[in-house]
Amino acid sequence: MITIGITGGIGSGKSFVSSLFGMNKIPVYTADTESKRLADTSPVIRRKLTGLLGEDIYVDDRLDRKRLASIIFFDEQILRKVNRIIHPVVRKDFRMWVERQKGHLCAIESAILFESGFDKAVDVVLLVYAPVELRLTRAMKRDDATEVDIMKRMNRQLPEELKREKSDYVIINDDAQALIPQVGRFLRLITSDFTNSKII
């Protein structure tokens, strides 16, 4: 079983690339979705988050994400502590999920693959790369958010150039190069042979 980490900055198009994997019958574990599920259901996460932030961080047995976001948006130290609570539980859940898969390939999609240490849990890292100006425009439109808010979120992630250096393969999503052929070439490469190529 080859595990692939799909990552990319805000607005890069990594979720669309993940959907292309799904169309090719490759299961994808979406870290953002699963971390939200686990934040609601994991007794370990709940115990530690309430210990850190108080019992009222949960409402009707669900994490109050709006309140949490308002806290961590302005406090980097609390953000790091919250991540140290959630990420290990998600990593364990991902490992168990991988064991249940039947094919030769599976993947995890995570915007913070490197920041969370998930790059160490996969065999190959695929970066979906787009210029920052294009990512900013996409994210503002998608999230109906201000440029200031999106830039603050971007600045909390590793710089794209550093991610590019750390990744095994890079797919370019700049609205000029077609994505589907790039994904097809990547999958052919990954299933046939590991190469040292950085750009597909």
Short mmCIF file of C-alpha atoms in Angstrom, two decimals:
data_model
loop_
_atom_site.label_atom_id
_atom_site.label_comp_id
_atom_site.label_asym_id
_atom_site.label_seq_id
_atom_site.Cartn_x
_atom_site.Cartn_y
_atom_site.Cartn_z
CA MET A 1 0.00 0.00 0.00
CA ILE A 2 1.42 3.35 -1.07
CA THR A 3 0.15 6.30 0.94
CA ILE A 4 0.13 9.73 -0.71
CA GLY A 5 -0.04 13.04 1.10
CA ILE A 6 -1.87 15.71 -0.91
CA THR A 7 -1.19 19.22 0.29
CA GLY A 8 -1.16 22.81 -0.85
CA GLY A 9 -1.87 26.27 0.47
CA ILE A 10 -5.27 27.92 0.80
CA GLY A 11 -6.85 28.23 -2.64
CA SER A 12 -4.35 25.93 -4.35
CA GLY A 13 -6.99 23.47 -5.56
CA LYS A 14 -5.89 20.46 -3.53
CA SER A 15 -9.50 19.43 -2.85
CA PHE A 16 -10.21 19.29 -6.58
CA VAL A 17 -7.09 17.15 -7.07
CA SER A 18 -8.37 14.89 -4.28
CA SER A 19 -11.67 14.56 -6.14
CA LEU A 20 -9.74 13.45 -9.22
CA PHE A 21 -8.10 10.75 -7.10
CA GLY A 22 -11.58 9.64 -6.06
CA MET A 23 -12.64 9.45 -9.69
CA ASN A 24 -9.69 7.09 -10.19
CA LYS A 25 -10.99 4.84 -7.37
CA ILE A 26 -8.28 5.99 -4.95
CA PRO A 27 -9.68 6.56 -1.44
CA VAL A 28 -8.79 9.89 0.15
CA TYR A 29 -8.83 10.66 3.87
CA THR A 30 -9.74 14.34 4.22
CA ALA A 31 -7.91 15.50 7.34
CA ASP A 32 -9.97 18.66 7.83
CA THR A 33 -13.28 16.79 7.72
CA GLU A 34 -12.07 13.95 9.92
CA SER A 35 -10.47 16.26 12.48
CA LYS A 36 -13.84 18.03 12.88
CA ARG A 37 -15.56 14.67 13.36
CA LEU A 38 -13.00 13.58 15.92
CA ALA A 39 -13.14 16.90 17.77
CA ASP A 40 -16.85 16.19 18.33
CA THR A 41 -16.57 12.49 19.16
CA SER A 42 -13.16 11.75 20.69
CA PRO A 43 -13.23 11.63 24.52
CA VAL A 44 -9.47 12.31 24.53
CA ILE A 45 -9.80 15.51 22.52
CA ARG A 46 -12.81 16.67 24.51
CA ARG A 47 -11.11 16.11 27.86
CA LYS A 48 -7.99 17.99 26.82
CA LEU A 49 -9.78 20.87 25.08
CA THR A 50 -12.12 21.47 28.01
CA GLY A 51 -9.11 21.34 30.31
CA LEU A 52 -7.43 23.99 28.19
CA LEU A 53 -10.37 26.21 27.26
CA GLY A 54 -13.19 25.39 29.68
CA GLU A 55 -16.32 23.27 29.53
CA ASP A 56 -18.22 25.82 27.46
CA ILE A 57 -16.00 25.18 24.45
CA TYR A 58 -18.51 22.35 23.79
CA VAL A 59 -22.19 23.08 23.18
CA ASP A 60 -24.73 20.24 22.87
CA ASP A 61 -21.87 17.71 22.71
CA ARG A 62 -20.27 19.47 19.76
CA LEU A 63 -17.17 21.61 19.66
CA ASP A 64 -18.07 25.30 19.39
CA ARG A 65 -15.87 25.94 16.36
CA LYS A 66 -16.89 29.57 16.01
CA ARG A 67 -15.77 30.31 19.55
CA LEU A 68 -12.60 28.26 19.12
CA ALA A 69 -11.77 30.12 15.91
CA SER A 70 -12.23 33.46 17.67
CA ILE A 71 -9.74 32.35 20.32
CA ILE A 72 -7.00 30.88 18.15
CA PHE A 73 -7.25 33.61 15.50
CA PHE A 74 -5.54 36.01 17.87
CA ASP A 75 -3.47 33.62 20.00
CA GLU A 76 -0.70 31.61 18.34
CA GLN A 77 0.21 29.86 21.59
CA ILE A 78 -3.32 28.53 22.11
CA LEU A 79 -3.43 27.47 18.44
CA ARG A 80 -0.27 25.39 18.93
CA LYS A 81 -1.69 23.80 22.06
CA VAL A 82 -4.97 22.94 20.31
CA ASN A 83 -3.05 21.40 17.42
CA ARG A 84 -0.97 19.30 19.83
CA ILE A 85 -4.23 17.94 21.23
CA ILE A 86 -5.97 17.19 17.94
CA HIS A 87 -3.20 16.11 15.55
CA PRO A 88 -2.08 12.92 17.37
CA VAL A 89 -5.67 11.65 17.49
CA VAL A 90 -6.13 12.34 13.78
CA ARG A 91 -2.83 10.60 12.94
CA LYS A 92 -3.93 7.50 14.85
CA ASP A 93 -7.32 7.56 13.11
CA PHE A 94 -5.60 7.90 9.72
CA ARG A 95 -3.34 4.89 10.41
CA MET A 96 -6.37 2.80 11.32
CA TRP A 97 -8.16 4.02 8.17
CA VAL A 98 -5.19 3.01 5.99
CA GLU A 99 -5.26 -0.50 7.44
CA ARG A 100 -8.87 -0.86 6.27
CA GLN A 101 -8.13 0.05 2.64
CA LYS A 102 -7.94 -2.73 0.08
CA GLY A 103 -6.24 -1.24 -2.98
CA HIS A 104 -2.63 -0.39 -3.81
CA LEU A 105 -2.98 3.36 -3.28
CA CYS A 106 -4.64 5.65 -0.79
CA ALA A 107 -4.18 9.29 0.11
CA ILE A 108 -4.65 11.92 2.77
CA GLU A 109 -5.54 15.52 1.95
CA SER A 110 -4.23 18.08 4.42
CA ALA A 111 -3.50 21.78 4.08
CA ILE A 112 -1.05 21.51 6.98
CA LEU A 113 0.57 18.19 6.05
CA PHE A 114 4.06 19.40 6.98
CA GLU A 115 3.05 21.61 9.88
CA SER A 116 1.15 18.72 11.54
CA GLY A 117 3.86 16.13 10.88
CA PHE A 118 1.59 14.10 8.59
CA ASP A 119 4.31 14.10 5.92
CA LYS A 120 6.07 11.48 8.07
CA ALA A 121 2.97 9.26 7.94
CA VAL A 122 2.93 8.93 4.13
CA ASP A 123 5.22 7.47 1.49
CA VAL A 124 4.96 10.29 -1.05
CA VAL A 125 4.04 13.96 -0.79
CA LEU A 126 2.20 15.63 -3.68
CA LEU A 127 2.00 19.43 -3.59
CA VAL A 128 -0.70 21.29 -5.50
CA TYR A 129 0.96 24.61 -6.28
CA ALA A 130 -0.54 27.91 -7.41
CA PRO A 131 0.76 31.50 -7.33
CA VAL A 132 -0.16 33.38 -4.17
CA GLU A 133 -2.16 36.06 -6.00
CA LEU A 134 -4.34 33.41 -7.62
CA ARG A 135 -4.77 31.52 -4.35
CA LEU A 136 -5.79 34.72 -2.61
CA THR A 137 -8.42 35.51 -5.24
CA ARG A 138 -9.83 31.98 -5.14
CA ALA A 139 -9.98 31.83 -1.35
CA MET A 140 -11.62 35.26 -0.99
CA LYS A 141 -14.32 34.25 -3.46
CA ARG A 142 -14.81 30.76 -2.01
CA ASP A 143 -14.94 31.80 1.65
CA ASP A 144 -16.48 35.24 1.14
CA ALA A 145 -13.60 36.56 3.26
CA THR A 146 -11.46 39.67 3.26
CA GLU A 147 -7.95 39.81 1.89
CA VAL A 148 -6.65 40.50 5.42
CA ASP A 149 -8.32 37.39 6.84
CA ILE A 150 -7.06 35.13 4.04
CA MET A 151 -3.52 36.52 4.28
CA LYS A 152 -3.49 35.90 8.03
CA ARG A 153 -4.47 32.26 7.40
CA MET A 154 -1.86 31.94 4.66
CA ASN A 155 0.85 33.33 6.92
CA ARG A 156 0.15 30.61 9.47
CA GLN A 157 1.12 27.96 6.92
CA LEU A 158 4.57 27.13 5.65
CA PRO A 159 5.61 29.26 2.66
CA GLU A 160 4.72 27.59 -0.63
CA GLU A 161 8.33 27.59 -1.82
CA LEU A 162 9.40 25.68 1.28
CA LYS A 163 6.57 23.20 0.76
CA ARG A 164 7.73 22.82 -2.81
CA GLU A 165 11.24 21.95 -1.69
CA LYS A 166 9.92 19.38 0.78
CA SER A 167 7.52 17.68 -1.64
CA ASP A 168 8.27 14.68 -3.85
CA TYR A 169 6.01 15.78 -6.70
CA VAL A 170 4.39 19.04 -7.68
CA ILE A 171 1.25 19.66 -9.71
CA ILE A 172 0.79 23.19 -11.06
CA ASN A 173 -2.73 24.65 -10.79
CA ASP A 174 -2.33 28.12 -12.28
CA ASP A 175 -5.39 28.09 -14.58
CA ALA A 176 -3.00 27.71 -17.51
CA GLN A 177 -1.94 24.06 -17.20
CA ALA A 178 -4.62 21.37 -17.25
CA LEU A 179 -4.91 19.44 -14.00
CA ILE A 180 -6.33 16.13 -15.22
CA PRO A 181 -3.32 15.21 -17.43
CA GLN A 182 -0.96 16.13 -14.58
CA VAL A 183 -2.82 13.92 -12.13
CA GLY A 184 -2.83 11.11 -14.69
CA ARG A 185 0.93 11.37 -15.18
CA PHE A 186 1.49 11.41 -11.43
CA LEU A 187 -0.59 8.28 -10.89
CA ARG A 188 1.19 6.46 -13.71
CA LEU A 189 4.55 7.40 -12.22
CA ILE A 190 3.64 6.47 -8.70
CA THR A 191 2.24 3.09 -9.64
CA SER A 192 5.12 2.17 -11.93
CA ASP A 193 8.25 3.52 -10.29
CA PHE A 194 9.47 6.03 -7.74
CA THR A 195 11.53 8.74 -9.45
CA ASN A 196 13.40 11.80 -8.28
CA SER A 197 11.35 14.10 -10.50
CA LYS A 198 9.99 17.15 -8.69
CA ILE A 199 7.82 18.68 -11.42
CA ILE A 200 5.44 16.52 -13.44
#
